[in-house]
Amino acid sequence: MSIVTVQLGQCGNQIGHEVFNAICSDVHGTHGLCSKKENESYCDACKERFFCEEESEVPVARAVLVDMEPKVISQTLSMAARSGYWKYDDRSHFCQKQGSGNNWANGYSVHGPRHKEVIMNLVQKEAEKCDRLGGFFTIMSMAGGTGSGLGAYVTQCLRDAFPTSFILNHVIWPYGTGEIIVQNYNSVLTLSHLYQSSDALLVHENDVIHKICAQLMNIKQISFRDVNQVIAHQLGSVFQPTYTAEGGLHYSRNPLGIDWQVRPPRLGLHPLSHSANKPLQFNTSIANLVILRGKDMHSVDLGSFRDPSLYTSWLNPQDAFNVWKTPRAFNKYEKSASLVSNSQFLLKPLDNVVGKAWNMFASKAYIHQYTKFGIEEEDFLDSFTALEQVISSYTIL
Amino acid sequence: KGIYDEALSSFFRNVDTRSGGDGPDIYKGKICSLKARALLIDMEEGVVNEILQGPLRDVFDSKQLITDVSGSGNNWAVGHKLYGSQYRENIVEKLRKAAEHCDCLQCFFIIHSMGGGTGSGLGTFVLNLLEDEFPEVYRFVTSVYPSGEDDVITSPYNTVLAMKELNEHADCVLPIENESLFDIVNKIHQMINSGKLGSTVKQNSLVTSSAGSAKTVQEKPFDAMNNIVANLLLNLTSSARFEGSLNMDLNEISMNLVPFPRLHYLVSSLTPLYTLADVNVPSRRLDQMFSDAFSREHQLIQADPKHSLYLACALLVRGNVQVSDLRRNIERLKPSLHFVSWNQEGWKTGLCSVPPVGHSHSLLSLANNTCVKPTFIELKDRFMKLYKKKAHLHHYLHVDGMEQSCFSEAISSLSDLIEEYNELDATKGGPRTDPSRLKIAV
């Protein structure tokens, strides 16, 4: 099964490039202690997922690159080609010249409709190249104008054109102390819109990754490249082939099959049925996925992940916890583990972003920049309402 | 000869002059003849003629000039009303021509002074024109404001009349005061002549020098000061021209730094003013660059942003500076700065990989800050001193289309602007009560 990646805006394109690099480097790297046959199986599955082996000498990434200014895409295309290991399809990109000006409304209401046809044609072409389409993986930041606004619009278009496909949005959460002044507005608008079309939002926070670079990796002068490489490594560790419980002896066919379709029961949800002795330091989870790669993956004790106190009271840990494994080492790490979690961990950051955006909205600052392009105050209110509901739902877990 | 690339194409056309005269534009490949995407307008000929005889004579297209002979007599009304109507068609035609040569026109830069007649009057007329003819294109205005001891007596009139136009028709204004430029030039002279150990300065790194030009011993007095402004515009557009890990385009500047349409006056500062010949740059020195950007002495107008209220702040870094350097310095400087309650983390940042010539890194800071208020208040005072006595008014009123109401509307516009800044200042340091959030029924 194959994934079509849609890289949106400067952030999306910069990260996308690192992701394909990480995957490629993993494929060419040491396979650790697993057998040669195992390794071949792994590499084949990986290549089918992310690359198209056309007539060209190197694998071609299954990706569409979109940006409203030309510099980043141009750089991304040439850096990939220079690696000698893989490249992008030269025709699979779309860019304009003037950018989106960090304006969500510009990205969503102007660039979106204007360029919908061209962009969706590129996506359709990539989708048709797949023998079996697993779904779409979009990469965007929610703080800027293109990734956020145009990204939200494109996600909607993907949902309309491929109603049964899995859509996973990778969303970059900006630094708390600002990269962009209107980042909280853009974030609120992006998240509320993505919620309507996306199947899952996979989040990376710049502040958290920055800490990893500083404290765990001891990098002195941290660049965006460092940050993006950590993100790419983490994404690779999630998307590279694994065996799942259902998959049996074959590498899992659906790479995006993270079951986040858990919905709270409609009736009988009493806030008081929270168990009173829940340890306060845990963020309550709806679902957890552990991915083990490399040596000793069979002997790992995962009992603590099945502890009912980790999960909300209306869920059975058996339903909420999954494990994927492969003996094949990832990216030169003899053994590695990844955790993908749907829990309250994003509550605080989300609440912060909504709070700051609301604070700014109350003063009406910058609103004229959005109404100029057709996003009115009611649209903001709708977005705030939607996110307060999300916050509320997660809070009462 | 070099290659004509996207970076050059932002400011220049590449014209095929091989068969003599103007050929078609060459879009890619070797540089043939670079022509500035510019219009030069003056109602006197002296300055423009000098440019056309100087080292840049081939860069300015002779068809993109609009000149006259008698000047505007330091009279805004003559520039705006008289020459405005006279040259309107000519200007529009030349603008359209220049715009046609662009495959994506994003922004106009208007560069003028406020205190005279042409730059101030005709300049703001052109500003109006740009809004009418090209409503979607951003209008960035670099305005040189007169200082208190300006020798043009009527400069307060000209400035206030022009300000009304800037209030209503500009997207962003970068005010510059000669006094500040002069102080910076002196500071550099002192540095060079101090003879301190280890203070050899790289000549081409001076913010007052035009990189690459033959160093003349006696530079004209304004050249050094003007070069500072040139470097400002260079740094402002660097991220749009060159690659970087966090691009910052001109439309992003307008988006992030203008929270309310009329509050679009941005105080700028450039650091470093020079680079010492010593190559090693420990991060302490890098941090000094950030500190300097917020000091009063580095601002290009007489203002002290540190002690006033920030509505928004942008930092555009060039060169070998990474996101951790930016974050470290923002964290370090934030506590000593006052931001408006609804924009406590009001930072817009950009990282451009290519440093300016002669530097390993540089920083441009743009602040939307209430520290512009004193400049405007002083301007209003100087205006009222003249206006109360009706001094020199007749020179203006006898120009066709000019009436007393132009003056009263202009001073009213300025007063309203000052009042908006007053209201914001009143919120400074006050108790912060965040508005209550939406309550949702589960």
Tab-separated table of N, CA and C in Angstrom, chain B residues 265-311:
chain	number	residue	atom	x	y	z
B	265	TYR	N	3.098	52.698	11.663
B	265	TYR	CA	4.405	53.367	11.679
B	265	TYR	C	5.404	52.467	12.396
B	266	LEU	N	6.460	52.083	11.717
B	266	LEU	CA	7.402	51.114	12.258
B	266	LEU	C	8.763	51.739	12.516
B	267	VAL	N	9.226	51.602	13.767
B	267	VAL	CA	10.533	52.130	14.118
B	267	VAL	C	11.578	51.075	13.795
B	268	SER	N	12.618	51.462	13.075
B	268	SER	CA	13.596	50.469	12.641
B	268	SER	C	14.956	50.684	13.292
B	269	SER	N	15.692	49.591	13.430
B	269	SER	CA	17.078	49.705	13.879
B	269	SER	C	17.902	48.643	13.171
B	270	LEU	N	19.145	48.978	12.884
B	270	LEU	CA	20.050	48.076	12.181
B	270	LEU	C	21.263	47.797	13.045
B	271	THR	N	21.605	46.539	13.199
B	271	THR	CA	22.865	46.224	13.866
B	271	THR	C	23.522	45.065	13.131
B	272	PRO	N	24.829	44.887	13.205
B	272	PRO	CA	25.759	45.845	13.777
B	272	PRO	C	26.021	47.003	12.818
B	273	LEU	N	26.550	48.082	13.357
B	273	LEU	CA	26.844	49.243	12.520
B	273	LEU	C	28.112	49.016	11.719
B	274	TYR	N	28.940	48.088	12.206
B	274	TYR	CA	30.205	47.786	11.525
B	274	TYR	C	30.661	46.427	12.036
B	275	THR	N	31.590	45.823	11.340
B	275	THR	CA	32.177	44.581	11.853
B	275	THR	C	33.641	44.820	12.113
B	276	LEU	N	34.114	44.344	13.234
B	276	LEU	CA	35.538	44.420	13.485
B	276	LEU	C	36.225	43.367	12.638
B	277	ALA	N	37.458	43.633	12.290
B	277	ALA	CA	38.178	42.732	11.401
B	277	ALA	C	38.433	41.376	12.036
B	278	ASP	N	38.272	41.309	13.322
B	278	ASP	CA	38.448	40.044	14.036
B	278	ASP	C	37.368	39.047	13.607
B	279	VAL	N	37.793	37.916	13.068
B	279	VAL	CA	36.853	37.003	12.436
B	279	VAL	C	35.971	36.217	13.400
B	280	ASN	N	36.535	35.816	14.533
B	280	ASN	CA	35.768	34.961	15.440
B	280	ASN	C	34.628	35.709	16.101
B	281	VAL	N	33.479	35.092	16.042
B	281	VAL	CA	32.330	35.749	16.665
B	281	VAL	C	31.790	34.866	17.774
B	282	PRO	N	32.260	35.070	18.995
B	282	PRO	CA	31.693	34.266	20.074
B	282	PRO	C	30.237	34.653	20.269
B	283	SER	N	29.456	33.729	20.821
B	283	SER	CA	28.027	34.010	20.878
B	283	SER	C	27.717	35.206	21.756
B	284	ARG	N	28.634	35.591	22.633
B	284	ARG	CA	28.447	36.800	23.441
B	284	ARG	C	28.288	38.002	22.522
B	285	ARG	N	29.098	38.045	21.457
B	285	ARG	CA	29.031	39.170	20.539
B	285	ARG	C	27.741	39.122	19.731
B	286	LEU	N	27.300	37.916	19.441
B	286	LEU	CA	26.049	37.745	18.723
B	286	LEU	C	24.911	38.287	19.574
B	287	ASP	N	24.947	37.964	20.865
B	287	ASP	CA	23.912	38.445	21.763
B	287	ASP	C	23.960	39.963	21.878
B	288	GLN	N	25.157	40.519	21.795
B	288	GLN	CA	25.282	41.979	21.861
B	288	GLN	C	24.535	42.632	20.702
B	289	MET	N	24.568	41.968	19.556
B	289	MET	CA	23.866	42.485	18.387
B	289	MET	C	22.371	42.619	18.688
B	290	PHE	N	21.818	41.618	19.365
B	290	PHE	CA	20.403	41.673	19.717
B	290	PHE	C	20.136	42.785	20.736
B	291	SER	N	21.005	42.906	21.730
B	291	SER	CA	20.808	43.964	22.727
B	291	SER	C	20.842	45.327	22.078
B	292	ASP	N	21.814	45.524	21.187
B	292	ASP	CA	21.967	46.817	20.516
B	292	ASP	C	20.722	47.199	19.730
B	293	ALA	N	20.077	46.205	19.138
B	293	ALA	CA	18.906	46.491	18.308
B	293	ALA	C	17.821	47.214	19.100
B	294	PHE	N	17.833	47.024	20.433
B	294	PHE	CA	16.788	47.651	21.250
B	294	PHE	C	17.258	48.916	21.944
B	295	SER	N	18.527	49.303	21.713
B	295	SER	CA	19.028	50.503	22.378
B	295	SER	C	18.590	51.742	21.632
B	296	ARG	N	18.444	52.826	22.363
B	296	ARG	CA	17.967	54.078	21.773
B	296	ARG	C	18.891	54.543	20.646
B	297	GLU	N	20.202	54.345	20.824
B	297	GLU	CA	21.168	54.884	19.870
B	297	GLU	C	21.099	54.227	18.499
B	298	HIS	N	20.518	53.036	18.423
B	298	HIS	CA	20.487	52.346	17.142
B	298	HIS	C	19.199	52.578	16.358
B	299	GLN	N	18.233	53.255	16.973
B	299	GLN	CA	16.972	53.479	16.262
B	299	GLN	C	17.161	54.544	15.193
B	300	LEU	N	16.435	54.444	14.117
B	300	LEU	CA	16.586	55.405	13.033
B	300	LEU	C	15.673	56.623	13.184
B	301	ILE	N	14.917	56.658	14.280
B	301	ILE	CA	14.278	57.927	14.656
B	301	ILE	C	14.600	58.166	16.127
B	302	GLN	N	14.398	59.408	16.576
B	302	GLN	CA	14.688	59.754	17.969
B	302	GLN	C	13.595	59.127	18.824
B	303	ALA	N	13.843	57.900	19.262
B	303	ALA	CA	12.808	57.211	20.032
B	303	ALA	C	13.442	56.158	20.914
B	304	ASP	N	12.750	55.803	21.966
B	304	ASP	CA	13.256	54.806	22.885
B	304	ASP	C	12.205	53.715	23.080
B	305	PRO	N	12.241	52.688	22.236
B	305	PRO	CA	11.199	51.669	22.295
B	305	PRO	C	11.169	50.897	23.614
B	306	LYS	N	12.329	50.777	24.259
B	306	LYS	CA	12.398	49.995	25.486
B	306	LYS	C	11.498	50.537	26.578
B	307	HIS	N	11.317	51.860	26.596
B	307	HIS	CA	10.525	52.436	27.672
B	307	HIS	C	9.114	52.789	27.259
B	308	SER	N	8.745	52.370	26.061
B	308	SER	CA	7.364	52.592	25.619
B	308	SER	C	6.691	51.248	25.417
B	309	LEU	N	5.575	51.261	24.763
B	309	LEU	CA	4.770	50.047	24.661
B	309	LEU	C	4.870	49.426	23.272
B	310	TYR	N	5.197	48.142	23.220
B	310	TYR	CA	5.254	47.422	21.952
B	310	TYR	C	3.874	46.895	21.577
B	311	LEU	N	3.486	47.147	20.339
B	311	LEU	CA	2.294	46.482	19.804
B	311	LEU	C	2.740	45.210	19.098
